[in-house]
Coordinates of C-alpha atoms in Angstrom, one line a residue:
X1 CA 0.0 -0.1 -0.2
X2 CA 1.2 3.3 -0.7
X3 CA 1.8 5.4 2.5
X4 CA 0.2 8.7 2.8
X5 CA 2.4 11.5 1.5
X6 CA 2.9 14.0 4.5
X7 CA 4.7 17.3 4.7
X8 CA 7.7 15.5 6.0
X9 CA 7.8 13.8 2.8
X10 CA 9.5 10.2 2.1
X11 CA 11.8 9.9 -0.8
X12 CA 10.3 7.1 -2.6
X13 CA 13.4 6.0 -4.6
X14 CA 16.9 5.2 -4.2
X15 CA 19.4 6.8 -2.4
X16 CA 26.8 12.2 -0.3
X17 CA 31.4 17.2 -3.3
X18 CA 40.3 14.3 -10.6
X19 CA 41.7 13.0 -13.1
X20 CA 44.6 14.5 -15.2
X21 CA 48.2 13.9 -15.6
X22 CA 51.1 16.1 -14.6
X23 CA 53.5 15.7 -17.3
X24 CA 56.7 16.2 -15.9
X25 CA 58.7 13.1 -15.3
X26 CA 60.7 14.9 -12.7
X27 CA 59.5 13.5 -9.2
X28 CA 57.9 16.3 -7.1
X29 CA 56.8 18.4 -10.2
X30 CA 53.2 18.5 -9.3
X31 CA 54.4 19.1 -5.5
X32 CA 55.8 22.3 -6.7
X33 CA 52.3 23.3 -7.7
X34 CA 51.0 23.7 -4.1
X35 CA 51.8 27.1 -4.1
X36 CA 53.3 28.9 -0.9
X37 CA 51.1 31.9 -2.1
X38 CA 47.9 30.2 -0.5
X39 CA 49.6 30.0 3.1
X40 CA 50.4 34.0 2.7
X41 CA 47.0 34.8 1.2
X42 CA 45.3 32.9 4.3
X43 CA 47.6 34.4 6.7
X44 CA 46.7 37.9 5.4
X45 CA 43.0 37.4 5.7
X46 CA 42.0 35.0 8.5
X47 CA 38.4 35.3 9.4
X48 CA 36.8 34.0 12.7
X49 CA 35.1 30.5 11.6
X50 CA 32.6 30.1 14.5
X51 CA 30.9 26.9 15.3
X52 CA 27.4 26.8 14.1
X53 CA 25.0 27.2 17.1
X54 CA 21.5 26.2 15.7
X55 CA 18.8 28.6 17.0
X56 CA 16.0 26.4 18.1
X57 CA 12.3 27.5 16.9
X58 CA 10.7 26.0 20.1
X59 CA 10.5 26.5 23.7
X60 CA 11.9 23.4 25.6
X61 CA 9.8 21.2 27.6
X62 CA 12.2 19.8 30.0
X63 CA 14.9 17.7 28.4
X64 CA 12.7 15.8 26.2
X65 CA 10.1 17.0 23.5
X66 CA 7.4 14.6 23.7
X67 CA 5.6 13.0 20.5
X68 CA 2.2 14.5 20.4
X69 CA 0.0 11.5 18.9
X70 CA -2.9 13.4 19.0
X71 CA -1.9 16.5 16.8
X72 CA -5.0 17.0 14.7
X73 CA -4.8 16.2 11.1
X74 CA -5.3 19.1 8.7
X75 CA -5.5 19.7 4.9
X76 CA -2.7 22.1 3.3
X77 CA -1.5 22.8 -0.1
X78 CA 1.8 20.9 -1.2
X79 CA 4.2 22.5 -3.6
X80 CA 2.4 21.1 -6.4
X81 CA -0.7 23.1 -5.7
X82 CA -2.7 19.9 -4.6
X83 CA -4.5 19.7 -1.6
X84 CA -2.8 17.1 0.8
X85 CA -4.3 15.7 3.8
X86 CA -1.4 15.6 6.4
X87 CA -0.6 15.3 10.1
X88 CA 1.4 18.4 10.8
X89 CA 4.1 17.7 13.5
X90 CA 4.8 20.6 15.9
X91 CA 8.4 21.9 16.1
X92 CA 8.7 20.2 19.5
X93 CA 7.3 16.7 18.2
X94 CA 8.7 13.8 16.2
X95 CA 7.0 11.7 13.9
X96 CA 5.9 8.5 15.2
X97 CA 7.5 6.1 12.5
X98 CA 10.6 4.3 13.0
X99 CA 13.6 6.1 12.2
X100 CA 16.3 3.7 13.4
X101 CA 16.3 1.1 10.7
X102 CA 15.1 0.3 7.2
X103 CA 13.2 -2.4 8.6
X104 CA 9.6 -1.0 9.1
X105 CA 8.5 -3.9 11.5
X106 CA 10.3 -2.4 14.3
X107 CA 8.5 -0.6 17.0
X108 CA 7.9 3.1 16.7
X109 CA 10.4 5.8 17.8
X110 CA 10.2 7.4 21.1
X111 CA 10.3 11.0 22.3
X112 CA 13.1 13.2 20.7
X113 CA 15.8 14.3 23.1
X114 CA 16.9 18.0 23.4
X115 CA 20.0 19.2 21.9
X116 CA 21.2 19.9 25.6
X117 CA 20.6 16.1 26.5
X118 CA 22.5 14.9 23.5
X119 CA 25.5 17.1 24.5
X120 CA 25.6 16.0 27.9
X121 CA 25.8 12.3 26.8
X122 CA 29.2 13.2 25.1
X123 CA 32.5 13.5 27.0
X124 CA 33.6 17.1 27.7
X125 CA 37.1 16.4 26.0
X126 CA 35.5 15.5 22.7
X127 CA 34.8 19.2 22.1
X128 CA 38.4 20.4 22.6
X129 CA 40.8 20.1 19.6
X130 CA 44.1 18.9 20.1
X131 CA 46.5 21.1 17.8
X132 CA 49.3 18.7 17.7
X133 CA 46.7 15.7 16.9
X134 CA 45.2 17.7 14.0
X135 CA 48.5 18.7 12.6
X136 CA 49.6 15.1 12.7
X137 CA 46.8 14.0 10.3
X138 CA 47.1 17.2 8.2
X139 CA 50.9 16.7 7.7
X140 CA 50.2 12.9 7.0
X141 CA 47.5 13.5 4.4
X142 CA 49.3 16.3 2.7
X143 CA 52.4 14.3 2.5
X144 CA 50.6 11.4 0.9
X145 CA 49.0 13.5 -1.6
X146 CA 52.5 14.9 -2.3
X147 CA 53.7 11.4 -3.0
X148 CA 50.8 10.6 -5.1
X149 CA 51.5 13.6 -7.2
X150 CA 55.1 13.9 -7.1
X151 CA 56.2 10.4 -7.1
X152 CA 53.3 8.1 -8.7
X153 CA 51.7 10.6 -11.2
X154 CA 55.0 10.8 -13.6
X155 CA 54.8 6.9 -14.0
X156 CA 51.3 7.0 -15.2
X157 CA 52.4 9.2 -18.2
X158 CA 55.1 6.4 -19.4
X159 CA 52.7 3.6 -18.0
X160 CA 49.1 4.5 -19.0
X161 CA 47.9 1.1 -17.9
X162 CA 48.5 2.2 -14.4
X163 CA 45.6 5.0 -14.5
X164 CA 42.9 2.7 -13.1
X165 CA 45.1 2.1 -9.9
X166 CA 46.6 5.6 -9.7
X167 CA 43.6 7.7 -10.3
X168 CA 41.3 5.9 -7.5
X169 CA 44.2 5.9 -4.8
X170 CA 45.1 9.5 -5.4
X171 CA 41.3 10.5 -5.4
X172 CA 41.0 8.7 -2.1
X173 CA 44.2 10.6 -0.7
X174 CA 42.6 13.8 -1.8
X175 CA 39.0 12.9 -0.1
X176 CA 41.2 12.3 3.0
X177 CA 42.7 15.8 2.6
X178 CA 39.3 17.4 2.4
X179 CA 38.1 15.9 5.7
X180 CA 41.0 17.3 7.4
X181 CA 40.0 20.6 5.8
X182 CA 36.3 19.9 6.6
X183 CA 37.4 20.3 10.5
X184 CA 39.1 23.6 9.8
X185 CA 35.8 24.8 8.2
X186 CA 34.0 23.9 11.0
X187 CA 36.8 25.7 13.3
X188 CA 37.3 22.1 15.0
X189 CA 40.8 21.6 13.7
X190 CA 42.0 24.2 16.1
X191 CA 41.0 26.9 18.2
X192 CA 43.1 29.7 16.0
X193 CA 41.2 30.8 13.1
X194 CA 44.5 31.7 11.4
X195 CA 45.7 28.1 11.5
X196 CA 42.2 26.9 10.5
X197 CA 42.5 29.3 7.5
X198 CA 46.0 28.4 6.5
X199 CA 45.6 24.5 6.9
X200 CA 42.1 24.9 5.1
X201 CA 43.5 26.4 2.2
X202 CA 46.5 23.7 2.2
X203 CA 44.3 21.1 2.0
X204 CA 41.3 22.4 0.0
X205 CA 43.1 24.4 -3.0
X206 CA 44.8 21.2 -4.5
X207 CA 41.2 19.8 -4.7
X208 CA 40.2 22.8 -6.2
X209 CA 37.5 23.7 -3.5
X210 CA 37.5 27.4 -2.4
X211 CA 37.8 27.0 1.2
X212 CA 35.9 29.8 2.7
X213 CA 33.0 30.0 0.4
X214 CA 32.8 26.1 0.7
X215 CA 32.9 26.6 4.8
X216 CA 29.9 29.1 4.3
X217 CA 27.6 27.1 2.2
X218 CA 28.3 24.0 4.5
X219 CA 27.6 25.8 7.7
X220 CA 24.1 26.4 6.2
X221 CA 23.8 22.7 5.5
X222 CA 24.5 21.9 8.9
X223 CA 22.2 24.5 10.2
X224 CA 19.2 23.6 8.2
X225 CA 19.7 19.9 7.7
X226 CA 16.9 18.2 6.0
X227 CA 15.1 21.5 5.8
X228 CA 13.3 21.1 2.5
X229 CA 14.0 24.8 1.3
X230 CA 16.8 26.0 3.5
X231 CA 19.3 23.2 3.5
X232 CA 22.3 23.7 1.1
X233 CA 24.4 21.0 -0.7
X234 CA 22.2 18.3 -2.0
X235 CA 18.9 19.8 -3.1
X236 CA 15.4 18.7 -2.2
X237 CA 13.2 19.2 -5.0
X238 CA 9.6 18.4 -5.7
X239 CA 8.6 17.3 -9.3
X240 CA 8.0 20.6 -10.4
X241 CA 11.3 22.2 -9.2
X242 CA 13.3 19.1 -10.6
X243 CA 11.4 19.7 -14.1
X244 CA 12.3 23.6 -13.7
X245 CA 16.1 22.8 -13.7
X246 CA 17.8 23.5 -16.9
X247 CA 17.6 20.4 -18.9
X248 CA 21.4 20.3 -19.6
X249 CA 22.3 20.4 -15.9
X250 CA 19.6 17.7 -15.2
X251 CA 21.2 15.6 -18.0
X252 CA 24.6 16.0 -16.8
X253 CA 24.3 16.1 -13.1
X254 CA 21.0 14.7 -11.7
X255 CA 19.7 12.1 -14.2
X256 CA 22.6 9.8 -14.8
X257 CA 25.2 7.8 -12.8
X258 CA 27.7 10.2 -14.3
X259 CA 26.2 12.9 -12.0
X260 CA 28.1 11.2 -9.1
X261 CA 31.2 12.4 -10.5
X262 CA 30.1 15.7 -12.1
X263 CA 27.6 16.6 -9.5
X264 CA 30.1 18.3 -7.0
X265 CA 32.1 20.5 -9.3
X266 CA 28.9 21.6 -11.0
X267 CA 27.7 22.6 -7.4
X268 CA 30.5 24.8 -7.0
X269 CA 30.8 26.2 -10.4
X270 CA 27.1 27.1 -11.4
X271 CA 25.7 30.3 -10.6
X272 CA 22.2 30.5 -12.1
X273 CA 19.2 29.6 -10.1
X274 CA 17.8 27.3 -12.7
X275 CA 20.9 25.3 -12.5
X276 CA 19.4 24.1 -9.0
X277 CA 22.7 25.2 -7.0
X278 CA 23.2 27.5 -4.2
X279 CA 25.4 29.8 -6.3
X280 CA 28.8 30.0 -7.8
X281 CA 31.6 29.4 -4.8
X282 CA 34.3 30.9 -7.1
X283 CA 32.6 34.3 -7.7
X284 CA 32.6 36.9 -4.9
X285 CA 29.3 38.6 -6.2
X286 CA 27.3 35.3 -6.4
X287 CA 24.0 35.1 -5.1
X288 CA 25.4 32.6 -2.4
X289 CA 26.4 35.5 -0.4
X290 CA 23.3 37.6 -0.8
X291 CA 22.6 37.1 3.2
X292 CA 25.9 36.3 4.2
X293 CA 28.2 38.7 6.2
X294 CA 29.8 41.3 4.0
X295 CA 33.4 39.8 4.6
X296 CA 32.3 36.5 3.0
X297 CA 32.9 38.0 -0.6
X298 CA 36.5 39.1 0.5
X299 CA 37.0 35.7 1.8
X300 CA 35.8 34.2 -1.6
X301 CA 38.3 36.1 -3.6
X302 CA 41.0 34.8 -1.3
X303 CA 40.0 31.3 -1.8
X304 CA 39.2 31.6 -5.3
X305 CA 42.9 33.0 -6.1
X306 CA 44.4 30.1 -4.0
X307 CA 42.7 27.6 -6.3
X308 CA 43.5 29.2 -9.4
X309 CA 47.2 29.6 -8.4
X310 CA 47.1 25.7 -8.0
X311 CA 45.1 25.0 -11.2
X312 CA 47.7 27.0 -13.3
X313 CA 50.6 25.7 -11.6
X314 CA 49.3 22.1 -12.0
X315 CA 49.1 22.6 -15.8
X316 CA 52.4 24.1 -15.9
X317 CA 54.2 21.1 -14.1
X318 CA 52.5 18.8 -16.7
X319 CA 54.3 20.7 -19.3
X320 CA 51.2 22.4 -20.3
X321 CA 50.0 18.9 -22.0
X322 CA 46.2 18.5 -21.8
X323 CA 46.8 14.7 -22.1
X324 CA 49.0 14.4 -19.4
X325 CA 47.3 16.9 -17.2
X326 CA 44.2 14.6 -17.5
X327 CA 45.9 11.4 -16.7
X328 CA 47.9 12.8 -13.5
X329 CA 45.5 15.6 -12.1
X330 CA 41.9 15.3 -13.7
X331 CA 41.3 11.5 -13.2
X332 CA 42.1 11.6 -9.8
X333 CA 39.8 14.6 -9.2
X334 CA 37.0 13.0 -10.7
X335 CA 37.5 10.1 -8.3
X336 CA 37.6 12.5 -5.4
X337 CA 34.4 14.2 -6.7
X338 CA 32.8 10.9 -6.6
X339 CA 34.0 10.1 -2.9
X340 CA 32.5 13.4 -1.7
X341 CA 29.2 12.9 -3.6
X342 CA 29.2 9.1 -2.5
X343 CA 29.6 10.0 1.3
X344 CA 27.5 13.1 1.6
X345 CA 24.7 11.6 -0.4
X346 CA 24.6 8.4 1.4
X347 CA 24.6 10.2 4.8
X348 CA 21.5 11.9 4.2
X349 CA 19.4 9.9 1.6
X350 CA 17.6 6.5 1.8
X351 CA 14.4 5.3 1.1
X352 CA 13.0 6.2 4.3
X353 CA 14.5 9.9 4.6
X354 CA 12.3 12.6 5.4
X355 CA 12.4 16.4 4.7
X356 CA 10.6 19.2 6.7
X357 CA 9.1 22.3 5.5
X358 CA 9.2 25.7 7.4
X359 CA 7.3 25.4 10.5
X360 CA 7.5 21.4 10.7
X361 CA 11.4 21.5 10.8
X362 CA 13.5 21.5 13.8
X363 CA 17.3 21.4 14.3
X364 CA 17.2 17.8 16.3
X365 CA 14.3 16.5 14.5
X366 CA 16.1 17.1 10.8
X367 CA 19.6 15.8 12.3
X368 CA 17.9 12.5 13.2
X369 CA 17.6 11.9 9.4
X370 CA 21.5 11.7 9.3
X371 CA 22.8 8.2 8.9
X372 CA 26.1 6.6 10.1
X373 CA 26.9 4.5 7.3
X374 CA 29.7 1.6 7.8
X375 CA 31.7 1.3 4.8
X376 CA 34.2 -1.5 6.2
X377 CA 37.1 -2.6 4.5
X378 CA 39.1 -0.1 7.0
X379 CA 37.6 2.6 4.8
X380 CA 35.9 4.4 7.9
X381 CA 39.2 4.7 9.8
X382 CA 41.2 5.8 6.6
X383 CA 38.9 8.6 5.8
X384 CA 38.5 9.8 9.4
X385 CA 35.4 8.5 10.5
X386 CA 33.3 11.0 8.5
X387 CA 31.3 7.9 7.2
X388 CA 30.4 6.0 10.3
X389 CA 30.3 8.7 12.9
X390 CA 28.1 11.4 11.1
X391 CA 25.1 11.8 13.2
X392 CA 27.1 13.0 16.1
X393 CA 29.0 15.4 13.9
X394 CA 25.7 16.8 12.5
X395 CA 24.6 17.7 15.8
X396 CA 27.6 19.2 17.0
X397 CA 30.2 20.6 14.5
X398 CA 32.6 21.6 17.2
X399 CA 34.4 18.1 17.5
X400 CA 37.4 17.3 15.5
X401 CA 37.2 14.1 13.8
X402 CA 39.3 11.9 16.0
X403 CA 36.8 12.8 18.7
X404 CA 34.0 11.5 16.6
X405 CA 34.1 7.8 17.8
X406 CA 33.7 8.6 21.3
X407 CA 31.1 11.3 20.8
X408 CA 29.2 8.6 18.6
X409 CA 29.0 6.2 21.5
X410 CA 27.5 9.0 23.8
X411 CA 24.8 10.0 21.4
X412 CA 24.1 6.7 20.4
X413 CA 23.4 5.7 24.1
X414 CA 20.7 8.2 24.1
X415 CA 19.1 7.7 20.7
X416 CA 19.4 4.1 20.1
X417 CA 17.2 2.9 23.2
X418 CA 14.5 5.3 21.5
X419 CA 14.6 3.9 18.1
X420 CA 15.9 7.1 16.7
X421 CA 19.4 6.3 15.7
X422 CA 20.2 5.2 12.2
X423 CA 23.1 3.0 11.7
X424 CA 23.4 1.2 8.5
X425 CA 26.1 -1.6 6.9
X426 CA 26.8 -0.2 3.7
X427 CA 29.7 -2.4 2.6
X428 CA 28.2 -2.2 -0.9
X429 CA 28.5 1.8 -0.9
X430 CA 30.1 1.6 -4.4
X431 CA 26.9 0.2 -5.8
X432 CA 24.2 1.6 -3.2
X433 CA 25.1 5.2 -4.3
X434 CA 24.3 4.4 -7.9
X435 CA 21.1 2.5 -7.2
X436 CA 19.9 5.4 -4.5
X437 CA 20.8 8.0 -7.2
X438 CA 18.8 6.2 -9.9
X439 CA 15.7 5.4 -7.7
X440 CA 15.8 8.6 -5.3
X441 CA 18.0 11.1 -6.9
X442 CA 17.1 14.6 -5.6
X443 CA 13.4 14.6 -6.2
X444 CA 11.5 13.9 -2.8
X445 CA 8.3 13.0 -5.0
X446 CA 10.0 10.5 -7.3
X447 CA 8.9 6.8 -6.9
X448 CA 10.7 4.0 -8.5
X449 CA 13.2 6.2 -10.2
X450 CA 10.2 8.0 -12.0
X451 CA 10.9 11.8 -12.3
X452 CA 10.9 14.4 -14.8
X453 CA 14.2 13.6 -16.4
X454 CA 15.8 15.7 -19.4
X455 CA 14.7 14.9 -22.7
X456 CA 16.8 15.3 -26.1
X457 CA 14.5 17.9 -27.4
X458 CA 15.0 19.8 -24.2
X459 CA 18.4 19.7 -24.1
X460 CA 18.6 20.6 -27.9
X461 CA 16.4 23.8 -27.2
X462 CA 18.5 24.9 -24.2
X463 CA 21.5 24.5 -25.9
X464 CA 20.1 26.8 -29.0
X465 CA 19.1 29.5 -26.4
X466 CA 15.1 28.5 -26.9
X467 CA 12.8 28.4 -24.3
X468 CA 13.0 24.7 -23.4
X469 CA 10.0 24.6 -21.1
X470 CA 7.7 25.1 -24.1
X471 CA 9.5 21.8 -25.6
X472 CA 8.2 20.1 -22.5
X473 CA 4.7 20.9 -22.8

């Protein structure tokens, strides 16, 4: 039987931003492409990166917000304009459906703990970054990246058959560096904003990720996780909103499996609203910063210069040979982009994932839709537990990654007895992300993979500058 569609809509389909070559055969050529200017730029402008402190929209009723099972049903207009009967949950209530597992036979979820109660379950030392420990991880990951670019990449030019091994390996190391920079973006790498800015640029600029703009949009994602409109990163769209995205963008990033590789760079680059993104992260005049503090535009310029410097230097290090640059840099980059998409998409998408509209959404309630995924095979530890300790991180961003396992134990001890903790064995993550992307994608109303995918006629009209919406009709 098809379940009733409510405002906290279920996603009815399947379910979380490098590869080119560095021509020079001299070991270390690409390493020299990591410009020292990034350090100077970040040092000259070190903003304060504050940890998010979400503003709760409701008054606390003790330490628990109890499910109001008797909340009256009412009818309201959906995004599609249809009249949809629904049970409207309050900001202080939780849905009485099971949230802890994909198994629908389990008992209903219990009352939703307050953010304060969850924080009390975590050891205080988990909120204290250890600068020495943080720097150790940064140094190890940067050294590994330098080895991949400087020692391994020249061999790919001489022996192209090594590319299927080199690209995934280097892409994984790039993802490890991203996670370290991710701590810097949240201010959990250290208590020093200058250190966070420098290390953030050193770890993110070689990945062509503009550190400060990414940190800004990523904080909005944390502040409004699973909010149907205000969440940033992977968009939540109705069928109408999905169909309104430019067909070329849908075809390249949203409709097919290749979107797992192209989605993140597209998200960072595209500015128009019809692209379904939050705005260009490289453009200081982007709409991304329309409601941001004024200094975010200046910080965007700093990060963009750092990325451009590395991009240019990497191409020069490849003797300006596009084929070599593709093998030594772009191929690993695309693998890194796949890692970022896979991890972040799986953290927030599954068949039972819910989103909440304004007035229904609440910080903890939205955070409970986050999923801890066990990738296995040593991947969780290698990638700094960003995969299997994400629930705790989404509730509290001010913890460094090496504290997350202990913090997860605390949060789990509160949520699991209530049936509110999602932890899933995802050792099939390589195939799982393609399955969910095909069946669920980013359309909250898609069913069995059916959503308004781009057609050839729509794409042709868009490329010719014609009104493609008329073609659709």
